[in-house]
Amino acid sequence: MTTLPSSRATWLAVSAMFVLNGALYGMWASRIPAAARLHALDEADLGLLLLLLAGGAIAAFPLAGRCADRFGAAPVTLAIAVAYAGALCLIGLAPTVLLLALALFFFGATHGAMDVAMNTWAGEAETHIARPVMSSFHAMFSLGAGLGAASGYGAERLGIGIAPHFLVGSLGILVITVALARIPWSAPDRTSVDGTPLFPIPRGPLIAVGLIAFCSSMGEGAMVDWSALYLVDIAQVDAANAALGYTVFSIAMVITRLLGDQVTHRVGPVRTARIAGGFATAGTLCAVVFASYGMALLGFALMGVGYAVIMPLAFSRAARDPHLPPGTAIASVATLGYGGLLLGPPIIGFVAHATSLRLGFGVLAALAALIVVLAYAVRRPHPLL
């Protein structure tokens, strides 16, 4: 049996994969306005393309969870990471809308698969480290997303095209993070996947866990794909300044997630989720009611604080479900949770096309308030040692 590495080495390895995941997605998020200009896409066209991205992710969730349980979360995560970086490059190289659509489907599939696999590995790591660390892993995702978005800001300022930005950026972050993540790892207490559903959906208590994850991740998804366009259309700023919107959101998430494990330990997961839902609601209303650049950025920051701990709480709860193997349970929650992350942006696009982008963001306020109502769902069936 493989000897498990130290707690520090384990944290660094898993964190590296979260950084990679966030960085690649942040690069894409920051260049969406540029991609829309390049391919002459309106809001409805972009919404349809984002729907394909969502479809790829949702199709990959159950397969990734099953593979993580059967073959090990660590090797599956590393393999998917390479494909995920390649998918981002294909988006940058796509010469037509049709090829862009295919690239986005593949990008969504690899993103969704890696989310499930790396969170399954994170659950194993949290058990090995024997203290709450899930929020800190998600902080590394937000850090990566902020770095990726910042690279988009720099690329816009320097006039660098999408293709070279994605090619150089994805290769650079892949080499660094994979080097950190290659540690000897053997999943503790592996559970058989025999008899588990091929396409798992949340059941029993996991339904509410999935719903609260959906509410949070739909807000995150809207920030990824629409925050820049929101600032361009509503606050009337240029593309470079608009790219800072998601950066502010990501920085707020990083700071909050770094503190999230301590807060959860002190006040408990349920109360933490309720407080977070309140912040997310206030931030969304701030961005919708006021049209100024400064107030919108303040709202985005509050949304980052609010959404920061919900997904870590949901995945930590799912990883300890007494009825399903960790990968399968996380995949079931991810079906609703990251379904919101990826289905949310197309929904916002359709609402914005039919009414206005401000009203589309207004939908997020109601969902953020629902987090407060559903906060009881993240109570863990048994505490960490």
mmCIF file of N, CA and C in Angstrom, residues 1 5 19 22-23 29 60 81 83 87 93 103 105-106 111 130 140 195 207 216 235 244 249 259 268 278 329 344 357:
data_model
loop_
_atom_site.group_PDB
_atom_site.id
_atom_site.type_symbol
_atom_site.label_atom_id
_atom_site.label_comp_id
_atom_site.label_asym_id
_atom_site.label_seq_id
_atom_site.Cartn_x
_atom_site.Cartn_y
_atom_site.Cartn_z
ATOM 1 N N MET A 1 0.842 -1.202 0.000
ATOM 2 C CA MET A 1 0.000 0.000 0.000
ATOM 3 C C MET A 1 0.879 1.254 0.000
ATOM 4 N N PRO A 5 1.543 10.963 1.536
ATOM 5 C CA PRO A 5 2.470 12.065 1.787
ATOM 6 C C PRO A 5 2.057 12.871 3.012
ATOM 7 N N VAL A 19 -6.048 25.455 -8.499
ATOM 8 C CA VAL A 19 -5.520 26.654 -9.156
ATOM 9 C C VAL A 19 -5.609 26.510 -10.672
ATOM 10 N N GLY A 22 -9.261 26.817 -11.911
ATOM 11 C CA GLY A 22 -9.728 28.190 -11.875
ATOM 12 C C GLY A 22 -9.046 29.078 -12.902
ATOM 13 N N ALA A 23 -7.737 28.898 -13.102
ATOM 14 C CA ALA A 23 -6.997 29.742 -14.038
ATOM 15 C C ALA A 23 -7.495 29.571 -15.463
ATOM 16 N N ALA A 29 -13.245 33.306 -19.137
ATOM 17 C CA ALA A 29 -14.221 34.297 -18.688
ATOM 18 C C ALA A 29 -13.812 35.710 -19.078
ATOM 19 N N ALA A 60 -20.443 15.006 -18.487
ATOM 20 C CA ALA A 60 -19.200 14.443 -17.945
ATOM 21 C C ALA A 60 -19.268 14.153 -16.451
ATOM 22 N N ALA A 81 -6.792 17.115 -16.340
ATOM 23 C CA ALA A 81 -6.171 18.439 -16.366
ATOM 24 C C ALA A 81 -5.491 18.715 -17.706
ATOM 25 N N ALA A 83 -6.247 17.343 -20.660
ATOM 26 C CA ALA A 83 -7.282 17.517 -21.680
ATOM 27 C C ALA A 83 -7.969 18.869 -21.551
ATOM 28 N N ALA A 87 -8.376 21.833 -24.301
ATOM 29 C CA ALA A 87 -9.686 22.333 -24.729
ATOM 30 C C ALA A 87 -9.705 23.858 -24.801
ATOM 31 N N LEU A 93 -8.252 28.732 -30.962
ATOM 32 C CA LEU A 93 -7.896 28.458 -32.355
ATOM 33 C C LEU A 93 -9.106 28.301 -33.269
ATOM 34 N N ALA A 103 -15.635 23.217 -29.607
ATOM 35 C CA ALA A 103 -14.578 23.432 -28.624
ATOM 36 C C ALA A 103 -15.155 23.755 -27.253
ATOM 37 N N PHE A 105 -18.073 22.788 -26.104
ATOM 38 C CA PHE A 105 -18.651 21.557 -25.548
ATOM 39 C C PHE A 105 -17.559 20.723 -24.888
ATOM 40 N N PHE A 106 -16.417 20.575 -25.584
ATOM 41 C CA PHE A 106 -15.290 19.815 -25.032
ATOM 42 C C PHE A 106 -14.719 20.510 -23.802
ATOM 43 N N HIS A 111 -13.957 20.625 -18.037
ATOM 44 C CA HIS A 111 -14.105 21.426 -16.823
ATOM 45 C C HIS A 111 -14.980 20.702 -15.804
ATOM 46 N N ALA A 130 -7.231 15.522 8.387
ATOM 47 C CA ALA A 130 -7.989 15.430 9.642
ATOM 48 C C ALA A 130 -8.379 16.787 10.226
ATOM 49 N N MET A 140 -8.150 28.316 -3.573
ATOM 50 C CA MET A 140 -7.141 28.199 -4.615
ATOM 51 C C MET A 140 -7.768 28.216 -6.005
ATOM 52 N N GLY A 195 -23.404 -1.392 -8.097
ATOM 53 C CA GLY A 195 -24.760 -1.126 -7.639
ATOM 54 C C GLY A 195 -25.134 0.335 -7.568
ATOM 55 N N ILE A 207 -30.696 16.124 -1.894
ATOM 56 C CA ILE A 207 -31.480 16.989 -2.783
ATOM 57 C C ILE A 207 -31.331 18.443 -2.356
ATOM 58 N N SER A 216 -26.010 28.875 -5.398
ATOM 59 C CA SER A 216 -24.719 29.541 -5.308
ATOM 60 C C SER A 216 -23.979 29.533 -6.633
ATOM 61 N N ALA A 235 -22.628 49.781 -16.828
ATOM 62 C CA ALA A 235 -21.771 50.818 -16.255
ATOM 63 C C ALA A 235 -21.031 51.631 -17.317
ATOM 64 N N LEU A 244 -11.972 43.718 -14.908
ATOM 65 C CA LEU A 244 -11.675 43.811 -13.480
ATOM 66 C C LEU A 244 -12.849 43.373 -12.607
ATOM 67 N N PHE A 249 -14.438 40.093 -7.889
ATOM 68 C CA PHE A 249 -15.260 39.003 -7.381
ATOM 69 C C PHE A 249 -14.378 37.844 -6.903
ATOM 70 N N LEU A 259 -10.543 32.155 4.926
ATOM 71 C CA LEU A 259 -11.053 32.266 6.291
ATOM 72 C C LEU A 259 -12.219 31.317 6.559
ATOM 73 N N GLY A 268 -20.223 26.860 12.902
ATOM 74 C CA GLY A 268 -20.935 25.728 12.337
ATOM 75 C C GLY A 268 -21.319 25.959 10.886
ATOM 76 N N GLY A 278 -26.927 35.819 3.013
ATOM 77 C CA GLY A 278 -27.268 37.225 3.223
ATOM 78 C C GLY A 278 -26.324 38.160 2.478
ATOM 79 N N ALA A 329 -21.401 10.558 -4.914
ATOM 80 C CA ALA A 329 -22.178 11.560 -4.176
ATOM 81 C C ALA A 329 -21.847 12.968 -4.655
ATOM 82 N N GLY A 344 -26.635 28.489 -15.614
ATOM 83 C CA GLY A 344 -27.003 29.847 -15.235
ATOM 84 C C GLY A 344 -26.708 30.888 -16.291
ATOM 85 N N LEU A 357 -30.322 43.024 -19.199
ATOM 86 C CA LEU A 357 -29.293 42.332 -18.439
ATOM 87 C C LEU A 357 -29.449 42.591 -16.942
#
